[in-house]
C-alpha positions as a Python dict, from the first residue, in 0.01 Angstrom:
ca = {
    (1, 'M'): (0, 0, 0),
    (2, 'Y'): (-283, 250, 43),
    (3, 'A'): (-120, 393, 356),
    (4, 'T'): (206, 469, 175),
    (5, 'A'): (32, 618, -130),
    (6, 'Q'): (-187, 849, 79),
    (7, 'P'): (75, 1122, 147),
    (8, 'F'): (166, 1132, -221),
    (9, 'A'): (-199, 1140, -323),
    (10, 'S'): (-256, 1433, -85),
    (11, 'F'): (43, 1617, -224),
    (12, 'A'): (-54, 1541, -584),
    (13, 'G'): (-409, 1653, -513),
    (14, 'H'): (-283, 1977, -358),
    (15, 'A'): (-48, 2042, -651),
    (16, 'A'): (-328, 1973, -899),
    (17, 'R'): (-562, 2209, -712),
    (18, 'Q'): (-295, 2480, -716),
    (19, 'A'): (-231, 2432, -1088),
    (20, 'L'): (-603, 2434, -1168),
    (21, 'G'): (-654, 2737, -944),
    (22, 'G'): (-382, 2926, -1130),
    (23, 'L'): (-527, 2826, -1465),
    (24, 'Y'): (-876, 2926, -1353),
    (25, 'Q'): (-745, 3265, -1237),
    (26, 'Q'): (-569, 3324, -1571),
    (27, 'V'): (-880, 3234, -1772),
    (28, 'R'): (-1098, 3449, -1546),
    (29, 'V'): (-869, 3751, -1592),
    (30, 'E'): (-845, 3699, -1968),
    (31, 'S'): (-1224, 3676, -1990),
    (32, 'K'): (-1264, 3999, -1794),
    (33, 'V'): (-1010, 4175, -2018),
    (34, 'D'): (-1173, 4055, -2341),
    (35, 'G'): (-1510, 4208, -2252),
    (36, 'A'): (-1386, 4518, -2071),
    (37, 'S'): (-1428, 4878, -2178),
    (38, 'P'): (-1123, 5107, -2178),
    (39, 'H'): (-1239, 5250, -1844),
    (40, 'E'): (-1275, 4901, -1696),
    (41, 'L'): (-928, 4807, -1820),
    (42, 'V'): (-771, 5098, -1633),
    (43, 'A'): (-973, 5006, -1322),
    (44, 'M'): (-832, 4653, -1354),
    (45, 'L'): (-480, 4799, -1367),
    (46, 'F'): (-541, 4990, -1044),
    (47, 'E'): (-682, 4677, -879),
    (48, 'G'): (-391, 4467, -1003),
    (49, 'F'): (-145, 4723, -869),
    (50, 'M'): (-304, 4724, -523),
    (51, 'E'): (-317, 4345, -520),
    (52, 'A'): (48, 4310, -628),
    (53, 'V'): (170, 4555, -363),
    (54, 'A'): (-35, 4379, -95),
    (55, 'Q'): (114, 4047, -205),
    (56, 'A'): (464, 4198, -190),
    (57, 'R'): (401, 4328, 162),
    (58, 'G'): (285, 3985, 275),
    (59, 'A'): (584, 3816, 115),
    (60, 'M'): (814, 4069, 280),
    (61, 'R'): (666, 3988, 622),
    (62, 'E'): (697, 3614, 554),
    (63, 'Q'): (1056, 3659, 431),
    (64, 'R'): (980, 3515, 87),
    (65, 'P'): (1206, 3726, -138),
    (66, 'E'): (1120, 3542, -461),
    (67, 'I'): (748, 3614, -423),
    (68, 'K'): (817, 3970, -308),
    (69, 'G'): (1031, 4034, -616),
    (70, 'L'): (774, 3891, -855),
    (71, 'A'): (492, 4092, -698),
    (72, 'I'): (689, 4417, -701),
    (73, 'G'): (794, 4351, -1059),
    (74, 'R'): (428, 4305, -1151),
    (75, 'A'): (336, 4633, -976),
    (76, 'V'): (616, 4819, -1160),
    (77, 'R'): (501, 4679, -1496),
    (78, 'I'): (142, 4784, -1424),
    (79, 'V'): (259, 5137, -1344),
    (80, 'E'): (509, 5172, -1628),
    (81, 'E'): (349, 4976, -1911),
    (82, 'G'): (-17, 5004, -1821),
    (83, 'L'): (-85, 5332, -1645),
    (84, 'R'): (210, 5547, -1749),
    (85, 'G'): (224, 5396, -2095),
    (86, 'G'): (-138, 5491, -2157),
    (87, 'L'): (-94, 5861, -2088),
    (88, 'D'): (-126, 6107, -2373),
    (89, 'L'): (122, 6374, -2264),
    (90, 'R'): (31, 6612, -2549),
    (91, 'A'): (-347, 6604, -2517),
    (92, 'G'): (-355, 6541, -2142),
    (93, 'G'): (-200, 6870, -2038),
    (94, 'S'): (-81, 6925, -1684),
    (95, 'L'): (-286, 6635, -1544),
    (96, 'A'): (-109, 6388, -1772),
    (97, 'R'): (230, 6540, -1685),
    (98, 'D'): (153, 6520, -1312),
    (99, 'L'): (43, 6157, -1345),
    (100, 'D'): (355, 6081, -1548),
    (101, 'E'): (571, 6220, -1266),
    (102, 'L'): (373, 6034, -1000),
    (103, 'Y'): (399, 5705, -1189),
    (104, 'G'): (774, 5756, -1231),
    (105, 'Y'): (805, 5820, -858),
    (106, 'L'): (600, 5510, -777),
    (107, 'A'): (818, 5291, -1000),
    (108, 'M'): (1130, 5426, -830),
    (109, 'R'): (985, 5374, -478),
    (110, 'L'): (875, 5021, -563),
    (111, 'T'): (1222, 4936, -691),
    (112, 'L'): (1384, 5078, -377),
    (113, 'A'): (1132, 4896, -158),
    (114, 'N'): (1237, 4573, -325),
    (115, 'L'): (1609, 4641, -284),
    (116, 'R'): (1582, 4760, 76),
    (117, 'N'): (1299, 4535, 198),
    (118, 'D'): (1112, 4854, 288),
    (119, 'E'): (750, 4778, 372),
    (120, 'A'): (685, 5146, 455),
    (121, 'A'): (770, 5236, 93),
    (122, 'L'): (516, 4981, -28),
    (123, 'E'): (254, 5128, 202),
    (124, 'E'): (338, 5475, 69),
    (125, 'C'): (284, 5354, -286),
    (126, 'Q'): (-57, 5212, -197),
    (127, 'R'): (-146, 5533, -14),
    (128, 'L'): (-51, 5745, -316),
    (129, 'M'): (-239, 5523, -560),
    (130, 'R'): (-558, 5481, -353),
    (131, 'P'): (-710, 5827, -429),
    (132, 'L'): (-650, 5779, -803),
    (133, 'H'): (-814, 5439, -793),
    (134, 'E'): (-1112, 5573, -598),
    (135, 'A'): (-1150, 5871, -832),
    (136, 'W'): (-1134, 5642, -1134),
    (137, 'L'): (-1408, 5422, -992),
    (138, 'A'): (-1618, 5729, -911),
    (139, 'I'): (-1627, 5842, -1275),
    (140, 'A'): (-1722, 5499, -1411),
    (141, 'E'): (-2077, 5590, -1512),
    (142, 'E'): (-1968, 5908, -1690),
    (143, 'A'): (-1678, 5732, -1863),
    (144, 'E'): (-1897, 5446, -1986),
    (145, 'A'): (-2136, 5695, -2146),
    (146, 'R'): (-1858, 5834, -2370),
    (147, 'P'): (-1728, 5671, -2688),
    (148, 'A'): (-1447, 5425, -2616),
    (149, 'A'): (-1096, 5544, -2696),
    (150, 'L'): (-773, 5480, -2511),
    (151, 'P'): (-523, 5764, -2531),
    (152, 'R'): (-167, 5672, -2621),
    (153, 'R'): (155, 5803, -2467),
    (154, 'S'): (330, 6063, -2680),
}
């Protein structure tokens, strides 16, 4: 009896580890968000974007369209709802307008990359986002010294 139960026990153990791992990840992210400053929240959006695009690229290579689609959808939501949605177009001047245009372009390229299975488009999106992410991290100390306020899109 033990010999026949072993494969199921291995599978059940693996499934349980995956479920617990996913739950742990969700709790870890929620904990980070709860204690994060506005600057840290935006940094988390950049990191989430890069991670989602990397996951989409891997899924594309492995020919796993369902994972690719979910990852690209996550990246688009981060750009549209998180980064673009947080812009204050009135107070932000030309920088906010330029970022708004860039984020719109990224959302379009991500969508086309999904439709066309275009890994080069995903790489382009990462390449365009990388300098913004690095610049955001570089101003962390200065940003943390200011009073916390997240601008809203107008």
